[in-house]
Amino acid sequence: MTDTSIPTTVAPQVLLINHFKTLKLPTFAREYEKVGIECAREGIDYARFLLRLCELECIDREQRNTERRIRQAKFPVTKSLDTFDFVAIPGLNKSLVLELMRCEWIDKRENIIALGPSGVGKTHIALALGLAACQKGMSVLFTTAAALVHELMEARDEKRLRTLQKHLANVKLLIVDELGYVPFTAVGAELLFEVFSRRYENGATLVTSNLPFDEWTSVLGSERLTGALLDRLTHHVHILEMNGESYRLAASKKRQKQIGQSKSTKEDANQYK
Ligand code: ADP
Ligand code: MG
């Protein structure tokens, strides 16, 4: 039997940890003892001790929020501009890309359309711009045109189209990759049009496509719908012309050439053995 008459004293550390949890201050909980020892050693007063903890909590919170936004953006992979080689695509306007990385176009609810053949880095640039937006505190959603249409059709069948449309309208930056590879049914094209239409002047949209504008009818079906969609999308738009050789193809050609060269050097060396 336990004696309830004896008052149990809870260590202040335990209470503190509980309060930090309630107040959602995980960095305080993790760091307060260490920072306390440091401050005592350095003769730092209480206000500065608290300030140090608050600053650490703010930095960590920003980091956690960015990580959450990156998870919610559903990027297939994370890519940044650090690994993008502008020399490989001289036709691309580098200064415009660098300017767009500042994300002011997203605040202004403008759009980007990246056009070019397969493998030239359209998705890479889209991912880098999406990542920059997440780091600047903006909500992002990345999807391909085919996946988006599929999801819209599914939501419509399951009577949750309104919820999905709301989510798609509210995200600060919507990235629709690969418009052009898969043609849509009439219903699919209309659902996609509705997404762009709702976002018009309400949110920023980035579209990548392998097709020039005059061929968009081939995926959207109707000329009238394509015209209306392009009208909205291109009203406030930055076009990234990405014409060049496929980076993948160029890289694999370079590898083949290197293998070929090292083979012939070995053969030459063998001749004289
Ligand atoms: P696209 O979307 O135009 O088909 P991707 O962005 O998928 O092309 O590029 C194909 C691959 O080549 C990716 O792994 C991408 O990171 C890489 N890549 C393309 N262009 C470049 C570049 N200029 N610098 C570095 N990597 C690149
Ligand atoms: Mg791509």
Coordinates of N, CA and C in Angstrom, one line a residue, residues 106-202:
I106 N 6.3 35.1 -56.4 CA 5.3 34.3 -55.7 C 4.4 35.2 -54.9
D107 N 5.0 36.2 -54.2 CA 4.2 37.1 -53.5 C 3.3 38.0 -54.4
K108 N 3.8 38.2 -55.6 CA 3.0 39.0 -56.6 C 2.0 38.1 -57.3
R109 N 2.0 36.8 -57.0 CA 1.0 35.9 -57.6 C 1.2 35.8 -59.1
E110 N 2.5 35.8 -59.5 CA 2.8 35.7 -61.0 C 3.0 34.2 -61.3
N111 N 3.3 33.9 -62.5 CA 3.5 32.5 -62.9 C 4.8 32.3 -63.6
I112 N 5.2 31.1 -63.7 CA 6.4 30.7 -64.5 C 6.0 29.6 -65.4
I113 N 6.5 29.7 -66.7 CA 6.3 28.5 -67.6 C 7.7 28.2 -68.1
A114 N 8.2 27.0 -67.8 CA 9.5 26.5 -68.3 C 9.2 25.6 -69.5
L115 N 9.8 26.0 -70.6 CA 9.6 25.2 -71.8 C 10.9 24.7 -72.4
G116 N 10.8 23.4 -72.9 CA 12.0 22.9 -73.5 C 11.9 21.4 -73.6
P117 N 12.7 20.7 -74.4 CA 12.7 19.3 -74.6 C 13.0 18.5 -73.3
S118 N 13.0 17.2 -73.4 CA 13.2 16.4 -72.3 C 14.7 16.4 -71.8
G119 N 14.9 16.5 -70.6 CA 16.3 16.3 -70.0 C 17.1 17.6 -69.9
V120 N 16.5 18.8 -70.2 CA 17.3 20.0 -70.2 C 17.3 20.7 -68.8
G121 N 16.6 20.1 -67.8 CA 16.7 20.6 -66.4 C 15.4 21.4 -66.0
K122 N 14.3 21.2 -66.7 CA 13.1 21.9 -66.3 C 12.7 21.6 -64.9
T123 N 12.6 20.2 -64.6 CA 12.2 19.8 -63.3 C 13.2 20.2 -62.2
H124 N 14.5 20.2 -62.6 CA 15.5 20.6 -61.6 C 15.3 22.1 -61.2
I125 N 15.0 22.9 -62.2 CA 14.8 24.4 -61.9 C 13.5 24.5 -61.1
A126 N 12.5 23.8 -61.4 CA 11.2 23.8 -60.7 C 11.4 23.4 -59.3
L127 N 12.2 22.3 -59.1 CA 12.4 21.9 -57.7 C 13.2 22.9 -56.9
A128 N 14.2 23.5 -57.6 CA 15.1 24.5 -56.9 C 14.2 25.7 -56.5
L129 N 13.3 26.1 -57.4 CA 12.5 27.3 -57.0 C 11.5 26.9 -55.9
G130 N 11.0 25.7 -56.0 CA 10.1 25.2 -54.9 C 10.8 25.2 -53.6
L131 N 12.0 24.7 -53.6 CA 12.8 24.6 -52.3 C 13.0 26.0 -51.7
A132 N 13.4 27.0 -52.7 CA 13.6 28.4 -52.2 C 12.4 28.9 -51.6
A133 N 11.2 28.6 -52.2 CA 10.0 29.1 -51.6 C 9.7 28.6 -50.2
C134 N 10.0 27.3 -50.0 CA 9.8 26.6 -48.7 C 10.7 27.3 -47.7
Q135 N 11.9 27.6 -48.1 CA 12.9 28.3 -47.2 C 12.5 29.7 -46.9
K136 N 11.7 30.3 -47.7 CA 11.2 31.7 -47.5 C 9.9 31.7 -46.8
G137 N 9.5 30.5 -46.3 CA 8.2 30.4 -45.5 C 6.9 30.3 -46.3
M138 N 7.1 29.9 -47.5 CA 5.8 29.8 -48.4 C 5.4 28.4 -48.5
S139 N 4.1 28.1 -48.6 CA 3.6 26.8 -48.8 C 3.7 26.4 -50.3
V140 N 4.1 25.2 -50.5 CA 4.4 24.7 -51.9 C 3.8 23.4 -52.1
L141 N 3.3 23.1 -53.3 CA 2.9 21.7 -53.7 C 3.4 21.4 -55.0
F142 N 4.1 20.3 -55.1 CA 4.7 19.8 -56.4 C 3.9 18.6 -56.9
T143 N 3.5 18.7 -58.1 CA 2.9 17.5 -58.7 C 3.1 17.5 -60.2
T144 N 2.9 16.3 -60.8 CA 2.9 16.3 -62.3 C 1.5 16.6 -62.8
A145 N 1.4 17.0 -64.1 CA 0.1 17.3 -64.6 C -0.7 16.0 -64.6
A146 N -0.1 14.9 -65.0 CA -0.9 13.6 -65.1 C -1.3 13.2 -63.7
A147 N -0.5 13.3 -62.7 CA -0.9 12.9 -61.3 C -2.0 13.8 -60.8
L148 N -1.9 15.1 -61.1 CA -2.9 16.1 -60.6 C -4.2 15.8 -61.2
V149 N -4.3 15.5 -62.5 CA -5.5 15.2 -63.2 C -6.1 13.9 -62.6
H150 N -5.2 12.9 -62.4 CA -5.7 11.7 -61.8 C -6.3 11.9 -60.5
E151 N -5.6 12.7 -59.7 CA -6.1 12.9 -58.3 C -7.4 13.7 -58.3
L152 N -7.5 14.6 -59.2 CA -8.8 15.4 -59.3 C -10.0 14.5 -59.7
M153 N -9.7 13.6 -60.7 CA -10.8 12.7 -61.1 C -11.2 11.8 -60.0
E154 N -10.1 11.3 -59.2 CA -10.4 10.4 -58.1 C -11.2 11.1 -57.0
A155 N -10.8 12.4 -56.8 CA -11.5 13.2 -55.7 C -13.0 13.4 -56.2
R156 N -13.2 13.6 -57.5 CA -14.5 13.9 -58.0 C -15.4 12.6 -57.7
D157 N -14.8 11.4 -58.1 CA -15.6 10.2 -57.9 C -15.9 9.9 -56.5
E158 N -15.0 10.3 -55.6 CA -15.2 10.1 -54.1 C -15.8 11.2 -53.4
K159 N -16.3 12.2 -54.2 CA -17.1 13.3 -53.6 C -16.3 14.2 -52.6
R160 N -15.0 14.3 -52.9 CA -14.2 15.2 -52.1 C -13.4 16.2 -53.0
L161 N -14.0 16.5 -54.1 CA -13.4 17.4 -55.1 C -13.2 18.8 -54.5
R162 N -14.3 19.3 -53.8 CA -14.2 20.7 -53.2 C -13.0 20.8 -52.3
T163 N -12.8 19.8 -51.4 CA -11.7 19.9 -50.4 C -10.4 20.0 -51.2
L164 N -10.2 19.1 -52.2 CA -9.0 19.1 -52.9 C -8.8 20.5 -53.7
Q165 N -9.9 21.0 -54.3 CA -9.8 22.2 -55.0 C -9.4 23.4 -54.1
K166 N -9.9 23.3 -52.9 CA -9.6 24.4 -51.9 C -8.1 24.3 -51.6
H167 N -7.6 23.1 -51.3 CA -6.2 22.9 -51.0 C -5.3 23.4 -52.1
L168 N -5.7 23.1 -53.4 CA -5.0 23.5 -54.6 C -5.0 25.0 -54.8
A169 N -6.1 25.6 -54.4 CA -6.2 27.0 -54.6 C -5.5 27.8 -53.5
N170 N -5.3 27.2 -52.3 CA -4.8 28.0 -51.2 C -3.2 27.9 -51.1
V171 N -2.6 26.9 -51.7 CA -1.2 26.8 -51.6 C -0.5 28.0 -52.3
K172 N 0.5 28.5 -51.7 CA 1.1 29.7 -52.2 C 1.7 29.5 -53.6
L173 N 2.4 28.4 -53.7 CA 3.0 28.0 -55.0 C 2.6 26.6 -55.4
L174 N 2.0 26.5 -56.6 CA 1.6 25.2 -57.1 C 2.6 24.9 -58.3
I175 N 3.3 23.8 -58.2 CA 4.2 23.4 -59.4 C 3.5 22.3 -60.1
V176 N 3.3 22.5 -61.4 CA 2.7 21.4 -62.2 C 3.7 21.0 -63.3
D177 N 4.4 19.9 -63.0 CA 5.5 19.5 -63.9 C 4.9 18.6 -65.0
E178 N 5.7 18.6 -66.1 CA 5.4 17.7 -67.3 C 4.0 17.8 -67.9
L179 N 3.6 19.0 -68.2 CA 2.4 19.2 -69.0 C 2.8 18.9 -70.4
G180 N 2.1 17.9 -71.0 CA 2.4 17.6 -72.4 C 2.7 16.2 -72.8
Y181 N 3.1 15.4 -71.8 CA 3.5 14.0 -72.1 C 2.2 13.1 -72.2
V182 N 1.2 13.4 -71.3 CA 0.0 12.6 -71.4 C -1.2 13.4 -71.7
P183 N -1.9 13.1 -72.8 CA -3.1 13.8 -73.1 C -4.3 13.5 -72.2
F184 N -5.1 14.5 -71.9 CA -6.2 14.3 -70.9 C -7.5 14.0 -71.6
T185 N -8.4 13.4 -70.8 CA -9.8 13.3 -71.3 C -10.5 14.7 -71.2
A186 N -11.6 14.9 -71.8 CA -12.3 16.2 -71.7 C -12.5 16.6 -70.3
V187 N -13.0 15.6 -69.5 CA -13.3 15.9 -68.0 C -12.0 16.3 -67.3
G188 N -10.9 15.5 -67.6 CA -9.6 15.8 -66.9 C -9.1 17.2 -67.3
A189 N -9.2 17.5 -68.6 CA -8.7 18.8 -69.0 C -9.5 20.0 -68.3
E190 N -10.8 19.8 -68.2 CA -11.7 20.8 -67.6 C -11.3 20.9 -66.1
L191 N -11.1 19.8 -65.4 CA -10.7 19.9 -64.0 C -9.4 20.6 -63.8
L192 N -8.5 20.4 -64.7 CA -7.2 21.0 -64.7 C -7.3 22.5 -64.9
F193 N -8.2 22.8 -65.9 CA -8.5 24.2 -66.2 C -9.0 25.0 -65.0
E194 N -9.9 24.3 -64.3 CA -10.5 24.9 -63.1 C -9.5 25.2 -62.0
V195 N -8.5 24.4 -61.9 CA -7.4 24.6 -60.9 C -6.7 25.9 -61.3
F196 N -6.2 26.0 -62.6 CA -5.5 27.2 -63.0 C -6.4 28.5 -62.9
S197 N -7.7 28.3 -63.2 CA -8.6 29.4 -63.2 C -8.8 29.9 -61.8
R198 N -8.9 29.0 -60.8 CA -9.1 29.4 -59.4 C -7.8 30.1 -58.9
R199 N -6.7 29.7 -59.4 CA -5.4 30.3 -58.9 C -5.1 31.6 -59.6
Y200 N -5.8 31.9 -60.7 CA -5.5 33.1 -61.5 C -5.6 34.4 -60.6
E201 N -4.4 35.1 -60.5 CA -4.3 36.3 -59.6 C -4.5 36.0 -58.1
N202 N -4.6 34.7 -57.7 CA -4.8 34.4 -56.3 C -3.5 33.7 -55.8

